[in-house]
PDB file of C-alpha atoms in Angstrom:
ATOM      1  CA  ASP A   1     -17.018 -78.988  -1.704  1.00 48.00           C
ATOM      2  CA  GLY A   2     -14.153 -79.770   0.567  1.00 56.00           C
ATOM      3  CA  GLY A   3     -12.987 -77.763   3.524  1.00 92.00           C
ATOM      4  CA  ILE A   4     -15.707 -78.926   5.894  1.00 96.00           C
ATOM      5  CA  THR A   5     -15.948 -82.472   7.111  1.00 96.00           C
ATOM      6  CA  GLN A   6     -18.543 -84.139   9.282  1.00 97.00           C
ATOM      7  CA  SER A   7     -18.387 -87.498  10.974  1.00 95.00           C
ATOM      8  CA  PRO A   8     -19.794 -89.982  11.195  1.00 95.00           C
ATOM      9  CA  LYS A   9     -21.935 -90.207   8.073  1.00 94.00           C
ATOM     10  CA  TYR A  10     -24.517 -92.312   9.945  1.00 95.00           C
ATOM     11  CA  LEU A  11     -25.042 -92.424  13.700  1.00 93.00           C
ATOM     12  CA  PHE A  12     -27.340 -94.566  15.773  1.00 91.00           C
ATOM     13  CA  ARG A  13     -28.525 -93.476  19.177  1.00 88.00           C
ATOM     14  CA  LYS A  14     -30.074 -95.566  21.895  1.00 88.00           C
ATOM     15  CA  GLU A  15     -32.669 -94.290  24.334  1.00 83.00           C
ATOM     16  CA  GLY A  16     -31.151 -92.079  27.033  1.00 85.00           C
ATOM     17  CA  GLN A  17     -27.835 -91.813  25.270  1.00 91.00           C
ATOM     18  CA  ASN A  18     -25.913 -88.656  24.441  1.00 94.00           C
ATOM     19  CA  VAL A  19     -24.149 -88.625  21.080  1.00 95.00           C
ATOM     20  CA  THR A  20     -21.694 -86.156  19.593  1.00 96.00           C
ATOM     21  CA  LEU A  21     -21.484 -85.143  15.943  1.00 97.00           C
ATOM     22  CA  SER A  22     -18.162 -83.878  14.681  1.00 97.00           C
ATOM     23  CA  CYS A  23     -17.653 -80.853  12.407  1.00 98.00           C
ATOM     24  CA  GLU A  24     -14.226 -79.661  11.280  1.00 97.00           C
ATOM     25  CA  GLN A  25     -13.276 -76.935   8.793  1.00 97.00           C
ATOM     26  CA  ASN A  26      -9.932 -75.904   7.354  1.00 96.00           C
ATOM     27  CA  LEU A  27     -11.214 -72.772   5.610  1.00 94.00           C
ATOM     28  CA  ASN A  28     -10.089 -70.459   8.424  1.00 94.00           C
ATOM     29  CA  HIS A  29     -13.699 -69.333   8.812  1.00 93.00           C
ATOM     30  CA  ASP A  30     -14.746 -67.497  11.947  1.00 93.00           C
ATOM     31  CA  ALA A  31     -18.443 -68.415  11.947  1.00 92.00           C
ATOM     32  CA  MET A  32     -19.888 -71.900  12.179  1.00 94.00           C
ATOM     33  CA  TYR A  33     -23.454 -73.233  12.290  1.00 95.00           C
ATOM     34  CA  TRP A  34     -25.479 -76.350  12.979  1.00 97.00           C
ATOM     35  CA  TYR A  35     -28.745 -77.048  11.157  1.00 96.00           C
ATOM     36  CA  ARG A  36     -31.302 -79.789  11.433  1.00 96.00           C
ATOM     37  CA  GLN A  37     -33.154 -80.992   8.328  1.00 94.00           C
ATOM     38  CA  ASP A  38     -36.191 -83.245   8.565  1.00 92.00           C
ATOM     39  CA  PRO A  39     -37.491 -85.150   5.510  1.00 84.00           C
ATOM     40  CA  GLY A  40     -39.023 -82.770   2.984  1.00 79.00           C
ATOM     41  CA  GLN A  41     -38.307 -79.794   5.207  1.00 82.00           C
ATOM     42  CA  GLY A  42     -36.042 -76.789   5.185  1.00 87.00           C
ATOM     43  CA  LEU A  43     -33.049 -76.118   7.399  1.00 92.00           C
ATOM     44  CA  ARG A  44     -33.604 -75.085  10.990  1.00 93.00           C
ATOM     45  CA  LEU A  45     -30.831 -73.423  12.964  1.00 93.00           C
ATOM     46  CA  ILE A  46     -29.793 -75.224  16.153  1.00 96.00           C
ATOM     47  CA  TYR A  47     -26.718 -73.275  17.301  1.00 95.00           C
ATOM     48  CA  TYR A  48     -24.268 -70.857  15.765  1.00 94.00           C
ATOM     49  CA  SER A  49     -20.873 -69.492  16.676  1.00 94.00           C
ATOM     50  CA  GLN A  50     -19.685 -66.114  15.476  1.00 91.00           C
ATOM     51  CA  ILE A  51     -16.135 -66.620  16.674  1.00 92.00           C
ATOM     52  CA  VAL A  52     -14.067 -69.080  18.695  1.00 94.00           C
ATOM     53  CA  ASN A  53     -15.093 -69.418  22.364  1.00 94.00           C
ATOM     54  CA  ASP A  54     -18.517 -67.975  21.607  1.00 95.00           C
ATOM     55  CA  PHE A  55     -21.800 -69.594  20.602  1.00 95.00           C
ATOM     56  CA  GLN A  56     -25.480 -68.673  20.585  1.00 93.00           C
ATOM     57  CA  LYS A  57     -28.743 -70.610  20.564  1.00 94.00           C
ATOM     58  CA  GLY A  58     -30.609 -70.815  17.325  1.00 92.00           C
ATOM     59  CA  ASP A  59     -34.297 -71.506  16.810  1.00 90.00           C
ATOM     60  CA  ILE A  60     -34.382 -75.111  18.070  1.00 94.00           C
ATOM     61  CA  ALA A  61     -31.564 -75.399  20.648  1.00 96.00           C
ATOM     62  CA  GLU A  62     -33.456 -77.418  23.258  1.00 96.00           C
ATOM     63  CA  GLY A  63     -31.895 -80.848  23.758  1.00 95.00           C
ATOM     64  CA  TYR A  64     -28.639 -79.894  22.040  1.00 97.00           C
ATOM     65  CA  SER A  65     -25.313 -78.489  23.220  1.00 97.00           C
ATOM     66  CA  VAL A  66     -22.171 -77.243  21.475  1.00 98.00           C
ATOM     67  CA  SER A  67     -18.659 -76.044  22.182  1.00 97.00           C
ATOM     68  CA  ARG A  68     -16.226 -73.894  20.201  1.00 98.00           C
ATOM     69  CA  GLU A  69     -12.850 -74.298  21.841  1.00 97.00           C
ATOM     70  CA  LYS A  70     -10.972 -74.268  18.548  1.00 97.00           C
ATOM     71  CA  LYS A  71     -11.594 -72.178  15.456  1.00 96.00           C
ATOM     72  CA  GLU A  72     -11.737 -75.214  13.192  1.00 97.00           C
ATOM     73  CA  SER A  73     -14.035 -77.376  15.321  1.00 98.00           C
ATOM     74  CA  PHE A  74     -17.698 -77.054  16.331  1.00 98.00           C
ATOM     75  CA  PRO A  75     -19.024 -80.354  17.741  1.00 98.00           C
ATOM     76  CA  LEU A  76     -22.728 -80.839  18.418  1.00 98.00           C
ATOM     77  CA  THR A  77     -23.994 -83.066  21.227  1.00 97.00           C
ATOM     78  CA  VAL A  78     -27.494 -84.462  20.966  1.00 95.00           C
ATOM     79  CA  THR A  79     -28.565 -85.104  24.541  1.00 94.00           C
ATOM     80  CA  SER A  80     -31.161 -87.496  25.901  1.00 88.00           C
ATOM     81  CA  ALA A  81     -33.407 -84.465  26.423  1.00 87.00           C
ATOM     82  CA  GLN A  82     -33.919 -84.275  22.645  1.00 88.00           C
ATOM     83  CA  LYS A  83     -36.927 -86.560  22.294  1.00 86.00           C
ATOM     84  CA  ASN A  84     -37.092 -86.673  18.512  1.00 90.00           C
ATOM     85  CA  PRO A  85     -33.498 -86.569  17.263  1.00 92.00           C
ATOM     86  CA  THR A  86     -33.927 -88.525  14.041  1.00 93.00           C
ATOM     87  CA  ALA A  87     -32.892 -86.107  11.294  1.00 95.00           C
ATOM     88  CA  PHE A  88     -30.153 -85.064   8.888  1.00 95.00           C
ATOM     89  CA  TYR A  89     -27.681 -82.730  10.617  1.00 97.00           C
ATOM     90  CA  LEU A  90     -25.725 -80.217   8.569  1.00 97.00           C
ATOM     91  CA  CYS A  91     -22.768 -78.184   9.755  1.00 97.00           C
ATOM     92  CA  ALA A  92     -21.805 -75.011   7.895  1.00 95.00           C
ATOM     93  CA  SER A  93     -19.258 -72.245   8.103  1.00 94.00           C
ATOM     94  CA  SER A  94     -18.874 -68.749   6.717  1.00 91.00           C
ATOM     95  CA  MET A  95     -15.910 -66.438   6.502  1.00 88.00           C
ATOM     96  CA  ALA A  96     -17.273 -64.160   9.175  1.00 81.00           C
ATOM     97  CA  TRP A  97     -20.446 -63.131  10.887  1.00 76.00           C
ATOM     98  CA  GLY A  98     -22.173 -60.223   9.205  1.00 71.00           C
ATOM     99  CA  ALA A  99     -21.750 -58.485   5.909  1.00 61.00           C
ATOM    100  CA  MET A 100     -18.485 -60.175   4.951  1.00 57.00           C
ATOM    101  CA  GLY A 101     -19.592 -63.701   5.555  1.00 63.00           C
ATOM    102  CA  GLU A 102     -23.017 -64.408   4.184  1.00 76.00           C
ATOM    103  CA  THR A 103     -22.124 -67.352   1.961  1.00 87.00           C
ATOM    104  CA  GLN A 104     -22.426 -70.597   3.874  1.00 90.00           C
ATOM    105  CA  TYR A 105     -20.337 -73.652   3.052  1.00 93.00           C
ATOM    106  CA  PHE A 106     -21.880 -76.910   4.156  1.00 95.00           C
ATOM    107  CA  GLY A 107     -20.437 -80.195   5.287  1.00 96.00           C
ATOM    108  CA  PRO A 108     -21.719 -83.509   3.860  1.00 95.00           C
ATOM    109  CA  GLY A 109     -24.060 -84.081   6.804  1.00 96.00           C
ATOM    110  CA  THR A 110     -24.663 -86.731   9.462  1.00 96.00           C
ATOM    111  CA  ARG A 111     -27.810 -88.812   9.452  1.00 95.00           C
ATOM    112  CA  LEU A 112     -28.875 -89.613  13.017  1.00 94.00           C
ATOM    113  CA  LEU A 113     -31.219 -92.517  13.677  1.00 92.00           C
ATOM    114  CA  VAL A 114     -32.728 -93.691  16.940  1.00 87.00           C
ATOM    115  CA  LEU A 115     -32.690 -97.391  17.780  1.00 81.00           C
TER     116      LEU A 115
ATOM    117  CA  GLY B   1     -38.477 -62.068  13.652  1.00 56.00           C
ATOM    118  CA  GLU B   2     -37.873 -62.547   9.966  1.00 74.00           C
ATOM    119  CA  ASN B   3     -40.541 -64.451   8.059  1.00 87.00           C
ATOM    120  CA  VAL B   4     -39.444 -66.212   4.867  1.00 92.00           C
ATOM    121  CA  GLU B   5     -41.820 -67.935   2.473  1.00 94.00           C
ATOM    122  CA  GLN B   6     -40.941 -69.834  -0.661  1.00 96.00           C
ATOM    123  CA  HIS B   7     -43.300 -70.771  -3.510  1.00 96.00           C
ATOM    124  CA  PRO B   8     -44.091 -73.155  -4.985  1.00 97.00           C
ATOM    125  CA  SER B   9     -43.155 -76.047  -2.701  1.00 95.00           C
ATOM    126  CA  THR B  10     -42.960 -78.412  -5.683  1.00 97.00           C
ATOM    127  CA  LEU B  11     -42.474 -77.660  -9.356  1.00 98.00           C
ATOM    128  CA  SER B  12     -42.378 -79.981 -12.361  1.00 98.00           C
ATOM    129  CA  VAL B  13     -41.312 -78.668 -15.744  1.00 98.00           C
ATOM    130  CA  GLN B  14     -40.580 -80.192 -19.124  1.00 98.00           C
ATOM    131  CA  GLU B  15     -36.917 -80.434 -19.993  1.00 98.00           C
ATOM    132  CA  GLY B  16     -35.925 -77.338 -21.926  1.00 97.00           C
ATOM    133  CA  ASP B  17     -38.615 -75.157 -20.369  1.00 98.00           C
ATOM    134  CA  SER B  18     -38.021 -72.450 -17.753  1.00 98.00           C
ATOM    135  CA  ALA B  19     -38.594 -72.624 -14.001  1.00 98.00           C
ATOM    136  CA  VAL B  20     -39.212 -69.764 -11.592  1.00 98.00           C
ATOM    137  CA  ILE B  21     -39.153 -69.964  -7.794  1.00 98.00           C
ATOM    138  CA  LYS B  22     -40.142 -67.030  -5.615  1.00 98.00           C
ATOM    139  CA  CYS B  23     -39.037 -66.099  -2.101  1.00 97.00           C
ATOM    140  CA  THR B  24     -40.742 -63.456   0.000  1.00 96.00           C
ATOM    141  CA  TYR B  25     -39.316 -62.010   3.187  1.00 94.00           C
ATOM    142  CA  SER B  26     -40.507 -59.628   5.872  1.00 91.00           C
ATOM    143  CA  ASP B  27     -37.370 -57.845   7.110  1.00 87.00           C
ATOM    144  CA  SER B  28     -36.966 -54.606   5.153  1.00 87.00           C
ATOM    145  CA  ALA B  29     -33.335 -54.438   6.365  1.00 85.00           C
ATOM    146  CA  SER B  30     -32.453 -57.592   4.415  1.00 87.00           C
ATOM    147  CA  ASN B  31     -29.480 -56.955   2.177  1.00 86.00           C
ATOM    148  CA  TYR B  32     -28.248 -60.321   0.939  1.00 88.00           C
ATOM    149  CA  PHE B  33     -30.305 -62.766  -1.133  1.00 93.00           C
ATOM    150  CA  PRO B  34     -28.819 -66.161  -2.013  1.00 94.00           C
ATOM    151  CA  TRP B  35     -30.175 -69.340  -3.540  1.00 97.00           C
ATOM    152  CA  TYR B  36     -28.870 -72.779  -2.557  1.00 97.00           C
ATOM    153  CA  LYS B  37     -29.300 -76.054  -4.428  1.00 97.00           C
ATOM    154  CA  GLN B  38     -29.471 -79.386  -2.620  1.00 96.00           C
ATOM    155  CA  GLU B  39     -29.364 -82.581  -4.644  1.00 95.00           C
ATOM    156  CA  LEU B  40     -30.797 -85.726  -3.097  1.00 90.00           C
ATOM    157  CA  GLY B  41     -28.730 -86.819  -0.091  1.00 86.00           C
ATOM    158  CA  LYS B  42     -26.142 -84.106  -0.670  1.00 90.00           C
ATOM    159  CA  ARG B  43     -25.172 -80.862   1.001  1.00 93.00           C
ATOM    160  CA  PRO B  44     -26.715 -77.506  -0.006  1.00 95.00           C
ATOM    161  CA  GLN B  45     -24.480 -75.403  -2.234  1.00 95.00           C
ATOM    162  CA  LEU B  46     -24.720 -71.761  -3.199  1.00 95.00           C
ATOM    163  CA  ILE B  47     -25.654 -71.315  -6.855  1.00 97.00           C
ATOM    164  CA  ILE B  48     -26.276 -67.595  -7.106  1.00 96.00           C
ATOM    165  CA  ASP B  49     -26.675 -64.575  -4.862  1.00 94.00           C
ATOM    166  CA  ILE B  50     -27.521 -60.897  -5.140  1.00 92.00           C
ATOM    167  CA  ARG B  51     -27.059 -57.893  -2.919  1.00 87.00           C
ATOM    168  CA  SER B  52     -29.494 -55.101  -2.244  1.00 78.00           C
ATOM    169  CA  ASN B  53     -27.870 -52.605  -4.580  1.00 78.00           C
ATOM    170  CA  VAL B  54     -28.443 -54.788  -7.642  1.00 79.00           C
ATOM    171  CA  GLY B  55     -31.781 -55.687  -9.253  1.00 90.00           C
ATOM    172  CA  GLU B  56     -30.764 -58.673 -11.355  1.00 94.00           C
ATOM    173  CA  LYS B  57     -27.826 -61.018 -11.706  1.00 95.00           C
ATOM    174  CA  LYS B  58     -27.297 -63.726 -14.283  1.00 96.00           C
ATOM    175  CA  ASP B  59     -24.924 -66.687 -14.492  1.00 95.00           C
ATOM    176  CA  GLN B  60     -25.379 -68.733 -17.645  1.00 96.00           C
ATOM    177  CA  ARG B  61     -28.790 -70.454 -17.340  1.00 97.00           C
ATOM    178  CA  ILE B  62     -29.638 -69.172 -13.888  1.00 98.00           C
ATOM    179  CA  ALA B  63     -30.608 -65.684 -12.778  1.00 98.00           C
ATOM    180  CA  VAL B  64     -31.866 -63.986  -9.657  1.00 97.00           C
ATOM    181  CA  THR B  65     -34.097 -60.918  -9.648  1.00 97.00           C
ATOM    182  CA  LEU B  66     -34.780 -58.728  -6.644  1.00 96.00           C
ATOM    183  CA  ASN B  67     -37.724 -56.468  -5.876  1.00 94.00           C
ATOM    184  CA  LYS B  68     -36.900 -54.725  -2.611  1.00 91.00           C
ATOM    185  CA  THR B  69     -40.064 -52.650  -2.617  1.00 92.00           C
ATOM    186  CA  ALA B  70     -42.237 -55.745  -2.689  1.00 94.00           C
ATOM    187  CA  LYS B  71     -39.759 -57.719  -0.554  1.00 94.00           C
ATOM    188  CA  HIS B  72     -39.298 -60.701  -2.788  1.00 95.00           C
ATOM    189  CA  PHE B  73     -36.639 -62.223  -4.984  1.00 97.00           C
ATOM    190  CA  SER B  74     -36.830 -64.990  -7.543  1.00 98.00           C
ATOM    191  CA  LEU B  75     -34.684 -67.712  -9.038  1.00 98.00           C
ATOM    192  CA  HIS B  76     -34.990 -68.225 -12.789  1.00 98.00           C
ATOM    193  CA  ILE B  77     -33.644 -71.316 -14.540  1.00 98.00           C
ATOM    194  CA  THR B  78     -33.829 -71.376 -18.329  1.00 98.00           C
ATOM    195  CA  GLU B  79     -33.401 -74.322 -20.713  1.00 98.00           C
ATOM    196  CA  THR B  80     -33.814 -76.748 -17.819  1.00 98.00           C
ATOM    197  CA  GLN B  81     -31.838 -79.979 -17.832  1.00 97.00           C
ATOM    198  CA  PRO B  82     -32.176 -83.231 -15.842  1.00 96.00           C
ATOM    199  CA  GLU B  83     -29.325 -82.194 -13.539  1.00 96.00           C
ATOM    200  CA  ASP B  84     -31.390 -79.213 -12.411  1.00 98.00           C
ATOM    201  CA  SER B  85     -33.634 -81.620 -10.483  1.00 97.00           C
ATOM    202  CA  ALA B  86     -33.035 -80.785  -6.805  1.00 97.00           C
ATOM    203  CA  VAL B  87     -34.422 -78.860  -3.868  1.00 96.00           C
ATOM    204  CA  TYR B  88     -33.770 -75.130  -3.972  1.00 98.00           C
ATOM    205  CA  PHE B  89     -33.654 -72.922  -0.878  1.00 97.00           C
ATOM    206  CA  CYS B  90     -33.657 -69.176  -0.515  1.00 96.00           C
ATOM    207  CA  ALA B  91     -31.873 -67.755   2.532  1.00 92.00           C
ATOM    208  CA  PRO B  92     -32.238 -63.982   2.867  1.00 90.00           C
ATOM    209  CA  ARG B  93     -30.223 -62.238   5.481  1.00 85.00           C
ATOM    210  CA  GLY B  94     -31.597 -59.360   7.518  1.00 74.00           C
ATOM    211  CA  GLY B  95     -29.387 -56.627   8.894  1.00 65.00           C
ATOM    212  CA  SER B  96     -25.717 -57.396   9.348  1.00 57.00           C
ATOM    213  CA  ALA B  97     -26.283 -58.697  12.871  1.00 62.00           C
ATOM    214  CA  SER B  98     -29.103 -60.986  11.834  1.00 68.00           C
ATOM    215  CA  LYS B  99     -29.169 -64.698  11.303  1.00 73.00           C
ATOM    216  CA  ILE B 100     -29.734 -66.242   7.922  1.00 78.00           C
ATOM    217  CA  ILE B 101     -33.148 -67.884   7.694  1.00 85.00           C
ATOM    218  CA  PHE B 102     -33.745 -70.587   5.110  1.00 90.00           C
ATOM    219  CA  GLY B 103     -36.980 -70.925   3.205  1.00 92.00           C
ATOM    220  CA  SER B 104     -38.805 -74.253   3.341  1.00 92.00           C
ATOM    221  CA  GLY B 105     -37.491 -75.290  -0.065  1.00 95.00           C
ATOM    222  CA  THR B 106     -38.849 -75.977  -3.559  1.00 97.00           C
ATOM    223  CA  ARG B 107     -38.518 -79.443  -5.037  1.00 96.00           C
ATOM    224  CA  LEU B 108     -37.886 -79.033  -8.768  1.00 98.00           C
ATOM    225  CA  SER B 109     -38.379 -82.023 -11.046  1.00 98.00           C
ATOM    226  CA  ILE B 110     -37.429 -81.969 -14.725  1.00 97.00           C
ATOM    227  CA  ARG B 111     -39.552 -84.224 -16.938  1.00 95.00           C
ATOM    228  CA  PRO B 112     -37.768 -85.807 -19.924  1.00 91.00           C
TER     229      PRO B 112
END
C-alpha cells in the first residue's frame, strides 16, 4: 500500500465528454501501467509506459489516451470514442520494465460511471 | 501472443481446508510467475511469486509450485481462514521484453 495514488475515487462521465484519471507514484519507478477491470473479470491492459516520455498501446487502447511527461505521473484520458467506459480503472507501477521490475504495485483505483 | 488460463473460476472451501488454484500459460519463455490477491473493492496485491529456476516456494500458509515442462503453476493455501476470501490472479511474464498478462481470476470463498 502507499506510494501510488489515484484520483478521483469515483468519476461520472456524460455523453460525449472526455475525462482524465490521475495516477501519481512516489516510488521512483520507471514503468507504469493502466488496466481496466469489468465486474467479475480480470485485468486488461490499456496502456503502459516503460520510461518517462514513452508509452505503448496495450490490448484495449482504443478510446483512451495517455501521457508520460513526468516520471511520477501517468494520467489516462477516457475519450468520447470509448463507447462503454463504465469500469474500475487501476494504475500500477513497477521498478523497471523487464527482468528487474516484474512486481506490480497498484493504486486504489478509480470507478468510472456514465450518466 | 501469450495465452493465460486460470482454473477454477470460483472455489468454495470449508474454513481450515486447503485451496488450490492453477494457472496455465503458453509462452515457453515465461520466467516469472506471481500470484495477486484482490479483496472486494480493493487493489490487487502481490502475495507470492516464483522464478523459473525454482520449483516451489512457501510463505507460511501459502505456496506456489511451478511445472515448466507442463507450463503451469499453482497457488496453494493451507488452513484457510475467512480473510483468505478474495479474488486471486496469476500474471505470468513471458520473455524480458514481454508484457505481463493477468489470468481471469479465481473467486475464493471460505465457508465458516
